[in-house]
Coordinates of C-alpha atoms and ligand atoms in Angstrom, one line a residue:
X810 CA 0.0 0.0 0.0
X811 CA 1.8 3.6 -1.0
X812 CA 2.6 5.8 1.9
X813 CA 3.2 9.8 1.7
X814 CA 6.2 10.7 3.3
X815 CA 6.4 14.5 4.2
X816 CA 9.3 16.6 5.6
X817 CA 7.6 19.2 7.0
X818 CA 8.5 23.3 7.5
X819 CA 8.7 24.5 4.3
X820 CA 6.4 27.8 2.9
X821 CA 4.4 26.9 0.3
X822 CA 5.0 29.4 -2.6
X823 CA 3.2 29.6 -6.2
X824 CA 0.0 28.8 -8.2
X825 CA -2.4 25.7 -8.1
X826 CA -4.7 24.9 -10.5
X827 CA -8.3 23.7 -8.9
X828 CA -9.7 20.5 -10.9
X829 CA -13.3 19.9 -11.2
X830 CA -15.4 19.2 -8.0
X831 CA -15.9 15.4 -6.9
X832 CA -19.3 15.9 -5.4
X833 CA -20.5 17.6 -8.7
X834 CA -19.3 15.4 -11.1
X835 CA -20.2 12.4 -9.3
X836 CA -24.4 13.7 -9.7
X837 CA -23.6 15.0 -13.3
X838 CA -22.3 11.6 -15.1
X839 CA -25.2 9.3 -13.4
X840 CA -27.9 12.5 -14.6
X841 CA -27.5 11.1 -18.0
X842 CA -29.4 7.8 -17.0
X843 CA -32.2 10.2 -17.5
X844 CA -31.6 10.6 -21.4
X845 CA -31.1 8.4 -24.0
X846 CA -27.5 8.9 -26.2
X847 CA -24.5 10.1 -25.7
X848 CA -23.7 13.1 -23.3
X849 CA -20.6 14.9 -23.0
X850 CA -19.2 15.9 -19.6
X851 CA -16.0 18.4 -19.3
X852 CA -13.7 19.5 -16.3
X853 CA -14.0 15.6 -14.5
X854 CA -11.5 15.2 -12.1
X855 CA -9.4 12.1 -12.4
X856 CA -10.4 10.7 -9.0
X857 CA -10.7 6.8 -7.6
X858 CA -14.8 8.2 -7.0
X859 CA -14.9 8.8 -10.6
X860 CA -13.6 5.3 -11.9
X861 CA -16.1 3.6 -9.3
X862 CA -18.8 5.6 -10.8
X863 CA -17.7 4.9 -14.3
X864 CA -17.3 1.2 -13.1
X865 CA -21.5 1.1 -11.9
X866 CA -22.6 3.2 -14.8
X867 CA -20.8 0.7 -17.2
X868 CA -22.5 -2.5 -14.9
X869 CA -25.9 -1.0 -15.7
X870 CA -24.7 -1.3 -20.1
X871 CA -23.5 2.8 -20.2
X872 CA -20.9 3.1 -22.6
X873 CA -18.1 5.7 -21.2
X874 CA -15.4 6.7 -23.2
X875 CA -12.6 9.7 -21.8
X876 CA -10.8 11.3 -18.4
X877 CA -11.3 14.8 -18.3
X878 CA -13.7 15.1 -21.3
X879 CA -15.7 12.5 -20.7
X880 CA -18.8 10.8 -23.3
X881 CA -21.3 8.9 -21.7
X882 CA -22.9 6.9 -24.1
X883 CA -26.8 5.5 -22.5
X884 CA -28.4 4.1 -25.2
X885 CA -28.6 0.6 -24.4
X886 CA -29.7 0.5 -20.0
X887 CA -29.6 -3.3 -19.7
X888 CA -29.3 -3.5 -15.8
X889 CA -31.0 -2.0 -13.0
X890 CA -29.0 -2.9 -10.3
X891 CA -26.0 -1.2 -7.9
X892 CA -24.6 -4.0 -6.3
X893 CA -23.1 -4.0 -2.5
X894 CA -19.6 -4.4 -3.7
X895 CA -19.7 -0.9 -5.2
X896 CA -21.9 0.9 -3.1
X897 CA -20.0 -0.3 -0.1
X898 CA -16.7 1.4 -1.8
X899 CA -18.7 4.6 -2.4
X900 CA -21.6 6.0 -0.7
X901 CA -22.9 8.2 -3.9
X902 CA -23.4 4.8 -6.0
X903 CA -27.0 5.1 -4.0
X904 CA -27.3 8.4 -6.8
X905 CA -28.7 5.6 -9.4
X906 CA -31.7 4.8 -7.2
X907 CA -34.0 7.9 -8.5
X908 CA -32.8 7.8 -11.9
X909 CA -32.8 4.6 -12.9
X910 CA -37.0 4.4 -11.4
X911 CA -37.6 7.6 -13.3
X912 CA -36.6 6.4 -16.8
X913 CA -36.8 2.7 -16.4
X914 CA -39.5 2.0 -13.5
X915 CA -37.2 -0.2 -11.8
X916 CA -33.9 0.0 -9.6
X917 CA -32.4 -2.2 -7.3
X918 CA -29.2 -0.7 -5.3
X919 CA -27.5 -2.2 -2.0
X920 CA -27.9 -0.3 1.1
X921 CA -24.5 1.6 2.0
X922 CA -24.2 0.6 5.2
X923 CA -21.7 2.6 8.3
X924 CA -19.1 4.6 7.5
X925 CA -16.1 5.8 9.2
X926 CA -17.9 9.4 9.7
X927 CA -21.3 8.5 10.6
X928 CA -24.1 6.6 10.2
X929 CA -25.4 8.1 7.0
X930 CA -28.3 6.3 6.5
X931 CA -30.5 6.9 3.4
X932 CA -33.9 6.9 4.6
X933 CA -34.8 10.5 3.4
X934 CA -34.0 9.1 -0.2
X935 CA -36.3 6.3 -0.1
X936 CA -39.0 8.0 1.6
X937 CA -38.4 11.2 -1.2
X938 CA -39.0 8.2 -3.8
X939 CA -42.0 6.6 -2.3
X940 CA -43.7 10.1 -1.4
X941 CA -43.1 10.5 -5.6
X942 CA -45.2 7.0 -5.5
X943 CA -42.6 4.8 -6.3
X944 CA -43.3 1.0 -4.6
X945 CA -40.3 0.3 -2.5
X946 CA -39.2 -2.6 -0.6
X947 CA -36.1 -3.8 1.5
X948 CA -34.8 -6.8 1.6
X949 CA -31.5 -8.6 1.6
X950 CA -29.6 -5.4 2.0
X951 CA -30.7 -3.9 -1.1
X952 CA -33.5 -1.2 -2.2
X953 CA -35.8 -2.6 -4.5
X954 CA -38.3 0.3 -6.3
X955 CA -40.7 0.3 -8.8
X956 CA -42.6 2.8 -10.5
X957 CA -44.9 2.7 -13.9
X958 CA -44.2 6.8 -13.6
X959 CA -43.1 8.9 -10.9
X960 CA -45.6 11.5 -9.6
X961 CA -45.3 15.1 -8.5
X962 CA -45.7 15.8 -4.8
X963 CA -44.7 18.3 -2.2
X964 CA -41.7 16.5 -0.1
X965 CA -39.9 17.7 3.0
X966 CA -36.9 16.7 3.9
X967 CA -36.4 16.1 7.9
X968 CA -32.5 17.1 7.5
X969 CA -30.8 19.0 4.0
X970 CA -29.4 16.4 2.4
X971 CA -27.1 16.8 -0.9
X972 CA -27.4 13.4 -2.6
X973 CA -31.0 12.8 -1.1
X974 CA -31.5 16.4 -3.1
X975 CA -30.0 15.4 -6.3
X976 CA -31.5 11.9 -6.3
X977 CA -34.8 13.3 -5.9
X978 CA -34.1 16.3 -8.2
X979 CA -33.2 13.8 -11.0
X980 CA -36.0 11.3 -10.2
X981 CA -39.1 14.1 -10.1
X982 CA -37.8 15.2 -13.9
X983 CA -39.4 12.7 -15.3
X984 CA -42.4 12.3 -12.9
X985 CA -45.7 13.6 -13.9
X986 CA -46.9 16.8 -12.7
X987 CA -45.2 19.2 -10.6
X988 CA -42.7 18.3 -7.2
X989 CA -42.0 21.0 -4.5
X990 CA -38.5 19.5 -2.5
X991 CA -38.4 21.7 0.9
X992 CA -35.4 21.9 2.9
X993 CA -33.7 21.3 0.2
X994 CA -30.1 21.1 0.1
X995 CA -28.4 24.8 -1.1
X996 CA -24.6 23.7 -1.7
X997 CA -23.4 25.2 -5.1
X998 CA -23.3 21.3 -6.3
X999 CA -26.7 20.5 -6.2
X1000 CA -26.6 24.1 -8.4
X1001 CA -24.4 22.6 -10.8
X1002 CA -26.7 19.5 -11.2
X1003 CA -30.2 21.4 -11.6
X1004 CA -28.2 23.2 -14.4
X1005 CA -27.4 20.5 -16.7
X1006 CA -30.8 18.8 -16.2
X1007 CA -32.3 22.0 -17.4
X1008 CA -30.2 21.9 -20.1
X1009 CA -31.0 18.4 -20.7
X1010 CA -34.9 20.1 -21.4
X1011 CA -35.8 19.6 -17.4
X1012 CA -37.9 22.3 -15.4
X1013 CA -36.2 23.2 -12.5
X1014 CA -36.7 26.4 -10.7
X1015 CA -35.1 27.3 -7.4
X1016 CA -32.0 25.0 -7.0
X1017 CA -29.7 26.8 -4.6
X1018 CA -33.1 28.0 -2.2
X1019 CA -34.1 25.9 -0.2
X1020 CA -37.6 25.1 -1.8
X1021 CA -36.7 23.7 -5.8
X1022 CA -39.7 23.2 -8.0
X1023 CA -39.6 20.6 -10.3
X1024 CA -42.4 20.4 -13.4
X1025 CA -41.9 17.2 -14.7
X1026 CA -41.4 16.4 -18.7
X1027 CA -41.8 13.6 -20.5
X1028 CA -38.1 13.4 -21.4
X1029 CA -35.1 14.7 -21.8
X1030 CA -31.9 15.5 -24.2
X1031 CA -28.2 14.7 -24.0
X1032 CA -26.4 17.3 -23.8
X1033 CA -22.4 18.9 -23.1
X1034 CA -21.8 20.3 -19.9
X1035 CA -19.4 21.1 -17.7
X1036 CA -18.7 20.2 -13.9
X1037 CA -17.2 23.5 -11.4
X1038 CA -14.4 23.9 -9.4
X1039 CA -14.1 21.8 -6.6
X1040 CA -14.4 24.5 -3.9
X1041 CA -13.1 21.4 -1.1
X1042 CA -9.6 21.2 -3.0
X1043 CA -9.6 25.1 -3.3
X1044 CA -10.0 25.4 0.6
X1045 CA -8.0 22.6 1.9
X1046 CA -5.1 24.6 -0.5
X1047 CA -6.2 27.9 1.1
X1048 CA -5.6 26.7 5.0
X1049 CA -2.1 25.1 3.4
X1050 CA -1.0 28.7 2.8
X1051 CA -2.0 28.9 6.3
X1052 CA -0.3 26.2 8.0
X1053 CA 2.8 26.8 6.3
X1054 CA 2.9 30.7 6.2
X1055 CA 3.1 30.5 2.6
X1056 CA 1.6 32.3 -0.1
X1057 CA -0.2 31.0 -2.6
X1058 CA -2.7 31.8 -5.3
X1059 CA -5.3 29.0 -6.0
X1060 CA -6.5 29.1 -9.4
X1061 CA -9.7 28.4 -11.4
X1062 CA -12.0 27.7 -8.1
X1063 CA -15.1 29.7 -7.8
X1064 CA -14.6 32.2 -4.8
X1065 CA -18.3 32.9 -3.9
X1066 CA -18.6 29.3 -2.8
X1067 CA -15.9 29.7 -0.3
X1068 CA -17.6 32.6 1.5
X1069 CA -17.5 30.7 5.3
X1070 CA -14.2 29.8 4.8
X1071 CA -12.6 33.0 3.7
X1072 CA -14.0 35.2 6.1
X1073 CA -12.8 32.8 8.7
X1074 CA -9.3 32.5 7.5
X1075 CA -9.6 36.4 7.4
X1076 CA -10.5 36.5 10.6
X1077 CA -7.4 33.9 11.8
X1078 CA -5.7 36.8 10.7
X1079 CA -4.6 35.3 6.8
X1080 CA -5.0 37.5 4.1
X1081 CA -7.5 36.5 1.3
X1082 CA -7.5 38.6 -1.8
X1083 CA -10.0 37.6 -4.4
X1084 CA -7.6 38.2 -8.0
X1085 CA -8.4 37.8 -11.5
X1086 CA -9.2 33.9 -11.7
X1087 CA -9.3 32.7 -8.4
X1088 CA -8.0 33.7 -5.1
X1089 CA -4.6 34.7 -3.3
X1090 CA -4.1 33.0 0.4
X1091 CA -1.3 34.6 2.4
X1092 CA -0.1 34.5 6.4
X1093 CA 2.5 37.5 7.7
X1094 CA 0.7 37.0 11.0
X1095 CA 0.6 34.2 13.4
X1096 CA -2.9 32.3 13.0
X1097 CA -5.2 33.3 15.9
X1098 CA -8.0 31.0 17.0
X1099 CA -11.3 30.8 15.6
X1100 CA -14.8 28.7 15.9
X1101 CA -16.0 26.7 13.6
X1102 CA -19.6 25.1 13.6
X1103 CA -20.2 22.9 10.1
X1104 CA -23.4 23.2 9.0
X1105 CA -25.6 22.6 5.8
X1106 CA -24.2 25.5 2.6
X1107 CA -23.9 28.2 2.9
X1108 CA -22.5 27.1 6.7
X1109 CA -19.0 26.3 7.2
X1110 CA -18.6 22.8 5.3
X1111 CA -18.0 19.7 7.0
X1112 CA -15.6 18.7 4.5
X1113 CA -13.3 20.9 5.3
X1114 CA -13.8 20.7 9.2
X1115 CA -10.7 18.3 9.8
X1116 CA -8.5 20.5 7.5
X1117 CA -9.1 23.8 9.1
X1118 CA -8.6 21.7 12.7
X1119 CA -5.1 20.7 11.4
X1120 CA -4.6 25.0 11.3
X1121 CA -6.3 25.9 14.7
X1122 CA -3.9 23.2 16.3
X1123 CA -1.0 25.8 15.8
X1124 CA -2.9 28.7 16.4
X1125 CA -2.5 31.1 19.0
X1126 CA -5.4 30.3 21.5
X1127 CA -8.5 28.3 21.8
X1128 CA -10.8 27.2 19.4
X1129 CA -14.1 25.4 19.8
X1130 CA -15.0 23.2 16.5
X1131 CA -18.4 22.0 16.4
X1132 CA -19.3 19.2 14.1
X1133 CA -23.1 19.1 13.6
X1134 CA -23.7 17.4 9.9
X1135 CA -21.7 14.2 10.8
X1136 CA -21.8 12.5 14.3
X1137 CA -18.5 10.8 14.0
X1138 CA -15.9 12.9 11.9
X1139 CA -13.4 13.1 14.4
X1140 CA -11.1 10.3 13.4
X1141 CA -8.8 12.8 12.1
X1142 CA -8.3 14.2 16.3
X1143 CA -6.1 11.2 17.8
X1144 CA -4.2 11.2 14.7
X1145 CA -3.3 15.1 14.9
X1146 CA -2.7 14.3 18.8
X1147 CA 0.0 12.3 17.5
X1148 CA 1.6 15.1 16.4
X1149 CA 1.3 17.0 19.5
X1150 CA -1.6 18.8 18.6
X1151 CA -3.8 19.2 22.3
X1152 CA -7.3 18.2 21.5
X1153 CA -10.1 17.3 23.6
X1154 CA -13.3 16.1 22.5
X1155 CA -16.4 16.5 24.2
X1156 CA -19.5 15.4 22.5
X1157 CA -20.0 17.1 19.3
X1158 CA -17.5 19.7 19.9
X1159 CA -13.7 19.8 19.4
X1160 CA -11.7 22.0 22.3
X1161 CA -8.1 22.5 20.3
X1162 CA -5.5 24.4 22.4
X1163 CA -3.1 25.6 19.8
X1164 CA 0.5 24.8 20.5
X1165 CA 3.8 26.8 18.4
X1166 CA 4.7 23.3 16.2
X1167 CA 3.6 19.9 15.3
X1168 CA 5.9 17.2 15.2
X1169 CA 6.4 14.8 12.5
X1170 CA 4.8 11.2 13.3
X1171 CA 3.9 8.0 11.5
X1172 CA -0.4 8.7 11.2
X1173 CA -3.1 6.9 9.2
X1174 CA -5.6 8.0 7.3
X1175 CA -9.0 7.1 8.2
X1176 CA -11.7 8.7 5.5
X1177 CA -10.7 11.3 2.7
X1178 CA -11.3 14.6 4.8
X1179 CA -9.1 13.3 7.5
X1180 CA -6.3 12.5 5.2
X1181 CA -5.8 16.4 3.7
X1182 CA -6.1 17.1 7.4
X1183 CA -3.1 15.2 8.4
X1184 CA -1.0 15.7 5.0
X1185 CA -1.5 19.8 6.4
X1186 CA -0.5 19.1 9.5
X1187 CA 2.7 17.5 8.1
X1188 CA 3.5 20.5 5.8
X1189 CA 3.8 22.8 9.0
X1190 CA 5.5 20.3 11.2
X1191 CA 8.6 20.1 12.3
X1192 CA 10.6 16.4 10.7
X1193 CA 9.3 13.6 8.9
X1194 CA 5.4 12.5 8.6
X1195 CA 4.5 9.5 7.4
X1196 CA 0.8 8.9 6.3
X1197 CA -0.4 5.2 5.5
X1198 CA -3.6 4.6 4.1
X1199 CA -3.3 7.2 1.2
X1200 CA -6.1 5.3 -0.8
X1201 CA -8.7 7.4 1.5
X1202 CA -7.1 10.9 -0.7
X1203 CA -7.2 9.2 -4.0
X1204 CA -11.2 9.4 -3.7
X1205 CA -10.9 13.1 -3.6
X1206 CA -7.7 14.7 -4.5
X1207 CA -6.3 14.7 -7.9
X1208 CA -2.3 13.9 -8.0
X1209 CA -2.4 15.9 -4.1
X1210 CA 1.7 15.0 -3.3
X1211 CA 2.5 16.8 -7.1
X1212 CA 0.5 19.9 -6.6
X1213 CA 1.4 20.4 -3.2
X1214 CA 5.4 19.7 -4.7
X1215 CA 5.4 22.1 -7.1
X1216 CA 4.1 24.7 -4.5
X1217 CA 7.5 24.0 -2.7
X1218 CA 6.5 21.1 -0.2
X1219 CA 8.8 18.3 0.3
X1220 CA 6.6 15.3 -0.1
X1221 CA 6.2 12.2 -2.1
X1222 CA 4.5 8.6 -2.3
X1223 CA 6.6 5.6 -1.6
X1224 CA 4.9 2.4 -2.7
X1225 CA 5.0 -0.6 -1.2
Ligands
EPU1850 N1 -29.0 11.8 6.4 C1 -30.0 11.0 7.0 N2 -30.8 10.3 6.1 C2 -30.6 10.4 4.8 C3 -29.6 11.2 4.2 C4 -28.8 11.9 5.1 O1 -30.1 10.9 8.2 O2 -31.4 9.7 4.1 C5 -28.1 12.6 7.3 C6 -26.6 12.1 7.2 O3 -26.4 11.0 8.0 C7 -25.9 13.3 7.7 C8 -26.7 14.5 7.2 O4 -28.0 13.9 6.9 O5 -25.8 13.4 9.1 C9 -26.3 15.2 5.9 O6 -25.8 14.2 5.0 P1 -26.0 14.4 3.4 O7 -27.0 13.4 2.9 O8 -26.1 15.8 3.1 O9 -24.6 13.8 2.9 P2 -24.3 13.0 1.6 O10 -25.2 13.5 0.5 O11 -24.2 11.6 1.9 C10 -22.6 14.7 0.6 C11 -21.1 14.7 0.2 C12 -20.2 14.5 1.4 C13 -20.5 15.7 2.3 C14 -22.0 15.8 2.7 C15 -22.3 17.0 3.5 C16 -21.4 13.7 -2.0 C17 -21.1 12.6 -3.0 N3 -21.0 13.6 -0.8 O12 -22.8 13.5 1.3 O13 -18.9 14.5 0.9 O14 -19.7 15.6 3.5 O15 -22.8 15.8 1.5 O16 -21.9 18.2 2.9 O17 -21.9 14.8 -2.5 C18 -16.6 14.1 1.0 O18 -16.5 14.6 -0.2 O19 -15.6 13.8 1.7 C19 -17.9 13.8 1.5 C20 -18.1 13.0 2.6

């Protein structure tokens, strides 16, 4: 299994180049299970996630040809079913439930099961699905649904949910009538999605608010679209200027979806100029403690909760970090303690006393979030880190060690 082996300390100087976002490309290549033909999908990131998904579109007969450009041919659906060994592997597999009802009347996908941050149970999906009056049944570990043709209905959801969202988003496009999704989720990748459906010829007003309107059609168009900037990477490279008291100017992300984050790093004391094409992340000061509470978009995002930890743990003072979407994405903390970073938990909340320097330690990765988290913490600290488990950043990171080396870092991947 490859390692990355960082010797910590040094500035981190130069441009990065953001690749497309993960969470929005993921939605975007299954939304063509709602047309028929070949749609063409720009800016995909070249991400483990993305060759799983490519892996259960191509189980269900999609043709997919391409990396970064990428043609999804789904002209010939011969298979309705996501099985456990792929959903277990990714969580966002479940994203072919409301399609694959909606155009073909029929789905069977595996139940996700835990996960090393939670719970994350998809209950609010299936109930989404039956409320649009699709027959659905559990058994064997796997969602089995039905549906002659989806119906429009007013649905609630008891918690924002981003792939419940999208799921139902794509499903109630082909349903008949009009759907109303409350509490919907706002993040700028369920945005991203409602826009190439309505380019595919879907009605969708709203997406962003938390009330979308769906009218239903009777069917849609492939089309060529293209995914946004993944605003995770941009951030986690924003609190690396940070940690490292670099300077660094992070290129082609979108900054309006960083709003939380930037006025917190501003107010850590980092300077956060918005330039022509992206933004510029900068530290003359010592980083002063902040709170953080994750919450729902526009909130402070969960995902980057363990990376902005890694910078409060050298911070001057204390910070509290609540961490209300997920109730078990702390894995990263005992890892960082490691290090020498002083951390105590107490229910939901993070205390983290920030101490002058980290030391280098052998850590392991324990979900994708927690991995940038500790690959931060071992750019600012002082000697050699050594992080097993890289698989976790492969999900989510495109080529991380080589971006991160040609900002200045000394870091590389060791196989074996
Ligand atoms: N929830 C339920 N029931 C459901 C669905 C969700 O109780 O049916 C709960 C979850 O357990 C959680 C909360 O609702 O406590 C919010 O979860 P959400 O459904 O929004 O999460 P998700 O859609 O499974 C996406 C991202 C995650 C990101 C979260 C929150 C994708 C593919 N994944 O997950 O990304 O953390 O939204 O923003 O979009 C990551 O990229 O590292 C990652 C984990």
């Amino acid at each position: 299994m490859d390692k990355i082996i960082i010797d910590g300390g040094k500035k981190l100087n130069g441009d990065v180049h953001i690749s497309g976002a993960k969470n929005a490309a993921l939605p975007i290549m299954v939304s063509a299970l709602l047309t028929p033909g070949v749609s063409t999908f720009h800016n995909i990131p070249d991400l483990v996630d993305i060759k799983t998904i490519k892996k259960l579109l191509r189980n269900l007969g999609v043709k997919i040809e391409g990396e970064s450009t990428v043609k999804v041919n789904t002209e010939n659906i011969n298979n309705c079913e996501a099985p456990y060994d792929l959903v277990k592997t990714m969580r966002a597999s479940v994203l072919v439930l409301g399609p694959l009802v909606a155009r073909m009347g029929v789905a069977r996908v595996s139940l996700p099961g835990g996960c090393a941050i939670g719970a994350r149970p998809v209950n609010l999906h299936i109930k989404a699905l039956q409320d649009l009056g699709a027959e659905v049944e559990l058994k064997d570990g796997y969602v089995d649904a039905k549906a002659k043709r989806l119906k429009g209905t007013t649905i609630y959801f008891d918690i924002s949910t981003v792939t419940g969202t999208e799921n139902i988003m794509m499903a109630a496009c082909l349903a008949e009538g009009t759907t109303l999704l409350k509490n919907a989720a706002k993040e700028p990748e369920v945005v991203n999605l409602a826009d190439v459906l309505n380019a595919m010829g879907a009605k969708i007003i709203g997406a962003g608010t938390d009330i979308i309107r769906i009218d239903g059609v009777d069917q849609l168009h492939p089309i060529e679209a293209s995914v946004i900037p993944d605003r995770i990477e941009a951030g986690t490279f924003m609190i690396a200027a940070g940690i490292t008291g670099g300077d660094v100017r992070i290129l082609g992300c979108e900054p309006s979806h960083l709003d939380a984050l930037i006025l917190k790093l501003r107010d850590a004391g980092m300077e956060i100029t918005i330039i022509d094409g992206g933004i510029r992340a900068t530290t003359r000061k010592k980083i002063k403690s902040v709170d953080i509470k994750t919450l729902p978009y526009p909130g402070f995002p969960t995902d980057l909760q363990a990376q902005i930890m890694a910078l409060m743990s050298v911070a001057n003072g204390l910070s509290v970090i609540a961490e209300t979407v997920f109730e078990n994405r702390f894995m990263h903390v005992s890892e960082l303690m490691r290090m020498g970073a002083d951390i105590l938990i107490h229910g939901n909340s993070a205390m983290v006393k920030g101490i002058p320097k980290l030391k280098g330690a052998q850590v392991m990765a324990t979900d994708l979030r927690a991995s940038a988290s500790l690959i931060l913490a071992g750019l600012a600290a002082e000697g050699k880190t050594e992080l097993s488990r890289v698989y976790h950043i492969d999900r989510g990171y495109q080529e991380i060690e080589k971006k991160f080396s040609a900002l200045g870092a000394d870091i590389k991947r060791v196989s074996g």
